[in-house]
Amino acid sequence: MFQTLNNDFEILEEIGRGRFGIVYRCFCPLSGDFFACKTISKSLLQDSTDQDCLIKEPKMLHHLSNHPNITHVHKVYEDDNYLHLIMDLCSGEDLFDIISRKGHFSENEAAHIFTQLMAAIAHCHIMGVAHRDIKPDNVLFDSHNRVKLADFGSAEWFGVGDERVKMEGIVGTPYYVAPEVLMGREYNEKVDVWSAGVILYIMLSGVPPFYGDSAEEIFEAVVRGNLRFPSKCFRSVSSQAKDLLRKMICKDVSRRLSAEQVLRHPWVVNGGEMAEET
């Protein structure tokens, strides 16, 4: 006999809300554990693209979620009106909340979070998946304060080995989206590296590298890609951190680092601890 969601879990309070659904805290009486239940309303899916996201996200997460820094899907339930994903519970602040509260981070603090984020992104890319919406709101923390990359609703398969394909379509979020996406070109998984670089820039300085008074102005600044390090914000940031940022927020995709190359950069390897600079 099929067991429904309510047979297996007690649905508790709302802890988050997105474009298509609501996230609740839930409890499993059988195991005694708490989880998150992401409930997606099918009535909000306007077109075939939205419907593809409904099918794609649980498949992506199942494909990727053996990694410690990616949200894990434990069970999936579906009825005529809703899709329910039972996932890791990350009920604390997300990275956006922490940045808003702290303003900026020391290099050690930033490296601790950033390295986990890049490990998750590198795993996605090894598995042939581009997230395509890397932003602080999608960087969550579990009860052990471990980074969990979430929300794969915009993710896309690009394949591995000889089966690799270019991606297209404008997806992402102002401030974080890569210029080649906005220019309507085909692009590859390095769009995630650009976005992660923007996050690191903000963590170290407290300000975004490209900004404007509207989404259009932000997009124009991103497409120009004129990366600067204002002395007021970067006075105490090491040259190696700036070197990493230049190689991630690089408009020339062929020169932009891959996720695995980022993880091998000296600043990341040393956890933000730099030798004294002369």
XYZ file of C-alpha atoms in Angstrom:
278
model
C 0.000 0.000 0.000
C 1.384 3.415 -1.006
C 2.367 5.557 1.975
C 1.601 9.256 1.521
C 3.663 12.123 2.837
C 1.427 12.596 5.878
C 1.778 8.942 6.841
C 5.560 9.294 7.043
C 6.135 12.868 8.207
C 4.591 15.503 10.454
C 4.612 18.816 8.592
C 5.527 21.689 10.932
C 6.144 25.422 10.442
C 7.126 27.227 7.251
C 10.843 28.064 7.103
C 11.225 29.376 3.549
C 9.425 30.388 0.401
C 10.418 30.486 -3.268
C 9.008 31.114 -6.738
C 7.171 27.800 -7.000
C 6.826 26.495 -3.485
C 7.183 26.610 0.261
C 9.719 24.911 2.523
C 8.497 23.465 5.824
C 10.286 21.901 8.741
C 9.034 18.352 9.180
C 9.535 15.449 11.582
C 9.855 11.735 10.900
C 8.421 9.792 13.896
C 9.990 6.558 12.677
C 13.576 7.863 12.768
C 13.116 10.709 15.244
C 14.845 13.121 12.811
C 13.868 16.536 11.491
C 13.995 17.343 7.767
C 12.949 20.066 5.333
C 9.963 19.480 3.057
C 10.007 21.541 -0.141
C 6.442 21.607 -1.467
C 6.097 22.732 -5.089
C 2.654 23.737 -6.326
C 2.003 22.484 -9.851
C -0.576 25.248 -10.354
C 2.235 27.837 -10.345
C 4.075 26.198 -13.246
C 3.159 28.434 -16.168
C 4.865 26.778 -19.128
C 6.902 23.793 -20.291
C 10.130 25.334 -18.941
C 8.655 25.535 -15.445
C 7.330 21.982 -15.765
C 10.779 20.782 -16.814
C 12.170 22.289 -13.593
C 9.627 20.259 -11.619
C 10.985 17.045 -13.093
C 14.622 18.112 -13.310
C 15.357 19.309 -9.772
C 14.737 16.025 -7.894
C 16.654 14.121 -10.587
C 19.596 16.525 -10.320
C 19.683 16.334 -6.543
C 19.467 12.557 -6.562
C 22.344 12.484 -9.050
C 24.511 14.838 -6.966
C 23.493 14.462 -3.353
C 26.139 12.005 -2.208
C 28.372 15.066 -1.730
C 28.534 16.508 1.810
C 28.158 20.107 0.599
C 25.054 19.563 -1.555
C 21.542 19.261 -0.160
C 20.434 15.633 -0.036
C 17.000 14.444 -1.168
C 15.803 11.641 1.096
C 12.346 10.994 -0.383
C 10.059 12.316 -3.117
C 6.259 12.340 -2.990
C 3.920 13.461 -5.757
C 0.167 13.876 -6.084
C -2.082 15.647 -8.588
C -1.370 19.109 -7.178
C 2.041 19.054 -5.522
C 5.571 17.664 -5.587
C 7.119 17.193 -2.129
C 10.889 16.829 -1.666
C 12.138 15.630 1.739
C 15.573 17.178 2.131
C 18.309 17.991 4.638
C 17.155 20.527 7.211
C 19.063 23.818 6.966
C 16.889 26.058 9.094
C 19.452 28.661 10.136
C 20.715 31.719 8.277
C 21.748 31.387 4.646
C 24.884 33.112 3.351
C 22.883 36.143 2.204
C 21.620 36.632 5.768
C 25.138 36.282 7.182
C 26.627 38.750 4.688
C 23.818 41.205 5.468
C 24.554 40.884 9.186
C 28.376 40.844 9.105
C 29.083 43.173 6.202
C 32.303 41.414 5.236
C 34.516 38.530 6.358
C 38.149 37.996 7.247
C 40.036 36.001 4.631
C 40.093 32.970 6.946
C 36.335 33.129 7.488
C 35.648 33.638 3.800
C 37.956 30.783 2.780
C 36.255 28.362 5.165
C 32.871 28.910 3.510
C 34.148 29.485 -0.024
C 36.197 26.278 -0.159
C 33.143 24.189 0.729
C 31.080 26.017 -1.892
C 33.711 25.404 -4.563
C 33.955 21.731 -3.585
C 30.210 21.433 -4.216
C 30.472 23.266 -7.549
C 33.447 21.143 -8.654
C 31.471 17.982 -7.848
C 28.529 19.241 -9.914
C 30.827 19.922 -12.859
C 32.531 16.528 -12.606
C 29.061 14.970 -12.724
C 28.118 17.033 -15.799
C 25.799 19.523 -14.096
C 25.922 23.332 -14.067
C 23.968 24.973 -11.235
C 23.468 28.288 -13.120
C 22.130 30.236 -10.124
C 24.992 30.377 -7.638
C 24.177 33.163 -5.165
C 24.355 33.642 -1.375
C 20.653 32.825 -0.949
C 21.346 29.300 -2.243
C 24.266 28.671 0.126
C 22.736 27.122 3.238
C 24.203 25.715 6.469
C 23.209 22.540 8.284
C 23.151 21.971 12.050
C 26.921 21.343 11.996
C 27.498 24.698 10.231
C 28.500 22.850 7.065
C 27.802 24.492 3.691
C 24.962 22.987 1.660
C 24.469 24.174 -1.923
C 20.731 24.253 -2.635
C 18.054 25.067 -5.232
C 18.832 23.266 -8.476
C 15.714 24.557 -10.226
C 17.828 26.350 -12.854
C 20.470 23.624 -13.172
C 21.264 22.012 -16.512
C 23.044 18.901 -17.743
C 26.023 19.653 -19.964
C 27.414 16.113 -20.053
C 30.868 14.635 -19.497
C 33.730 13.553 -21.739
C 32.913 13.437 -25.445
C 29.208 14.031 -24.691
C 29.716 17.579 -23.404
C 27.352 20.175 -24.886
C 27.119 23.956 -24.655
C 24.227 25.515 -22.772
C 22.073 28.497 -23.639
C 19.246 30.556 -22.184
C 19.274 33.524 -19.810
C 19.077 32.276 -16.239
C 20.617 33.504 -13.006
C 20.375 36.511 -10.719
C 21.532 40.143 -11.101
C 24.980 40.783 -9.549
C 25.980 37.117 -9.918
C 25.178 36.117 -13.516
C 28.107 35.720 -15.944
C 28.382 38.123 -18.916
C 28.268 35.399 -21.571
C 24.818 34.380 -20.287
C 23.484 37.931 -20.646
C 24.996 38.277 -24.123
C 22.835 35.415 -25.386
C 25.768 33.225 -26.326
C 26.259 29.538 -25.777
C 28.184 29.005 -22.556
C 29.718 26.319 -20.387
C 29.857 25.405 -16.713
C 32.342 28.190 -15.943
C 29.342 30.483 -15.459
C 29.242 28.984 -11.942
C 32.872 29.960 -11.342
C 32.112 33.581 -12.246
C 29.144 33.612 -9.835
C 31.184 32.059 -7.020
C 33.888 34.659 -7.630
C 31.315 37.419 -7.203
C 30.263 35.856 -3.892
C 33.891 35.787 -2.702
C 34.366 39.415 -3.783
C 31.332 40.451 -1.721
C 32.428 38.369 1.285
C 35.844 40.048 1.326
C 34.730 43.620 0.587
C 31.082 43.927 1.607
C 30.126 45.303 -1.832
C 29.390 43.711 -5.244
C 31.900 44.118 -8.088
C 29.196 45.241 -10.540
C 26.210 47.303 -9.504
C 23.531 49.712 -10.664
C 20.186 51.236 -9.695
C 18.202 48.699 -11.711
C 18.580 45.171 -13.044
C 19.324 46.640 -16.501
C 22.155 48.814 -15.144
C 23.587 45.877 -13.205
C 23.500 43.709 -16.340
C 25.251 46.434 -18.347
C 28.011 46.616 -15.719
C 28.377 42.828 -15.717
C 28.693 42.720 -19.521
C 31.399 45.431 -19.393
C 33.168 43.248 -16.822
C 35.455 46.033 -15.610
C 36.726 44.468 -12.367
C 38.149 46.914 -9.818
C 39.369 46.661 -6.228
C 38.499 49.972 -4.509
C 41.175 50.731 -1.906
C 38.557 51.623 0.710
C 37.102 48.086 0.591
C 40.208 46.064 -0.324
C 42.892 47.815 1.714
C 43.442 44.780 3.954
C 42.743 42.059 1.343
C 45.795 40.063 0.255
C 47.231 40.135 -3.259
C 46.654 36.375 -3.574
C 42.940 36.789 -2.847
C 42.784 39.492 -5.529
C 44.681 37.215 -7.922
C 42.085 34.493 -7.402
C 39.242 36.959 -7.958
C 40.793 38.196 -11.221
C 41.023 34.608 -12.475
C 37.410 33.793 -11.540
C 35.667 37.050 -12.492
C 37.349 36.942 -15.878
C 35.329 37.913 -18.943
C 37.519 35.738 -21.198
C 36.040 32.301 -20.503
C 39.112 30.533 -21.939
C 41.260 32.222 -19.260
C 38.744 31.841 -16.434
C 39.666 29.095 -13.957
C 37.674 25.883 -13.766
C 36.171 24.909 -10.412
C 38.914 22.328 -9.853
C 41.601 24.905 -10.668
C 40.060 27.266 -8.111
C 40.424 24.569 -5.460
C 44.141 24.305 -6.313
C 44.783 28.053 -6.082
C 47.274 28.905 -3.262
C 44.784 31.155 -1.463
C 42.258 28.299 -1.250
C 44.856 25.623 -0.435
C 46.167 27.771 2.436
C 42.678 28.523 3.764
C 43.072 32.269 3.333
C 46.281 32.237 5.347
C 48.851 34.171 3.325
C 52.540 34.506 3.870
C 53.543 38.017 4.908
C 53.664 40.151 1.780
C 56.530 42.467 1.030
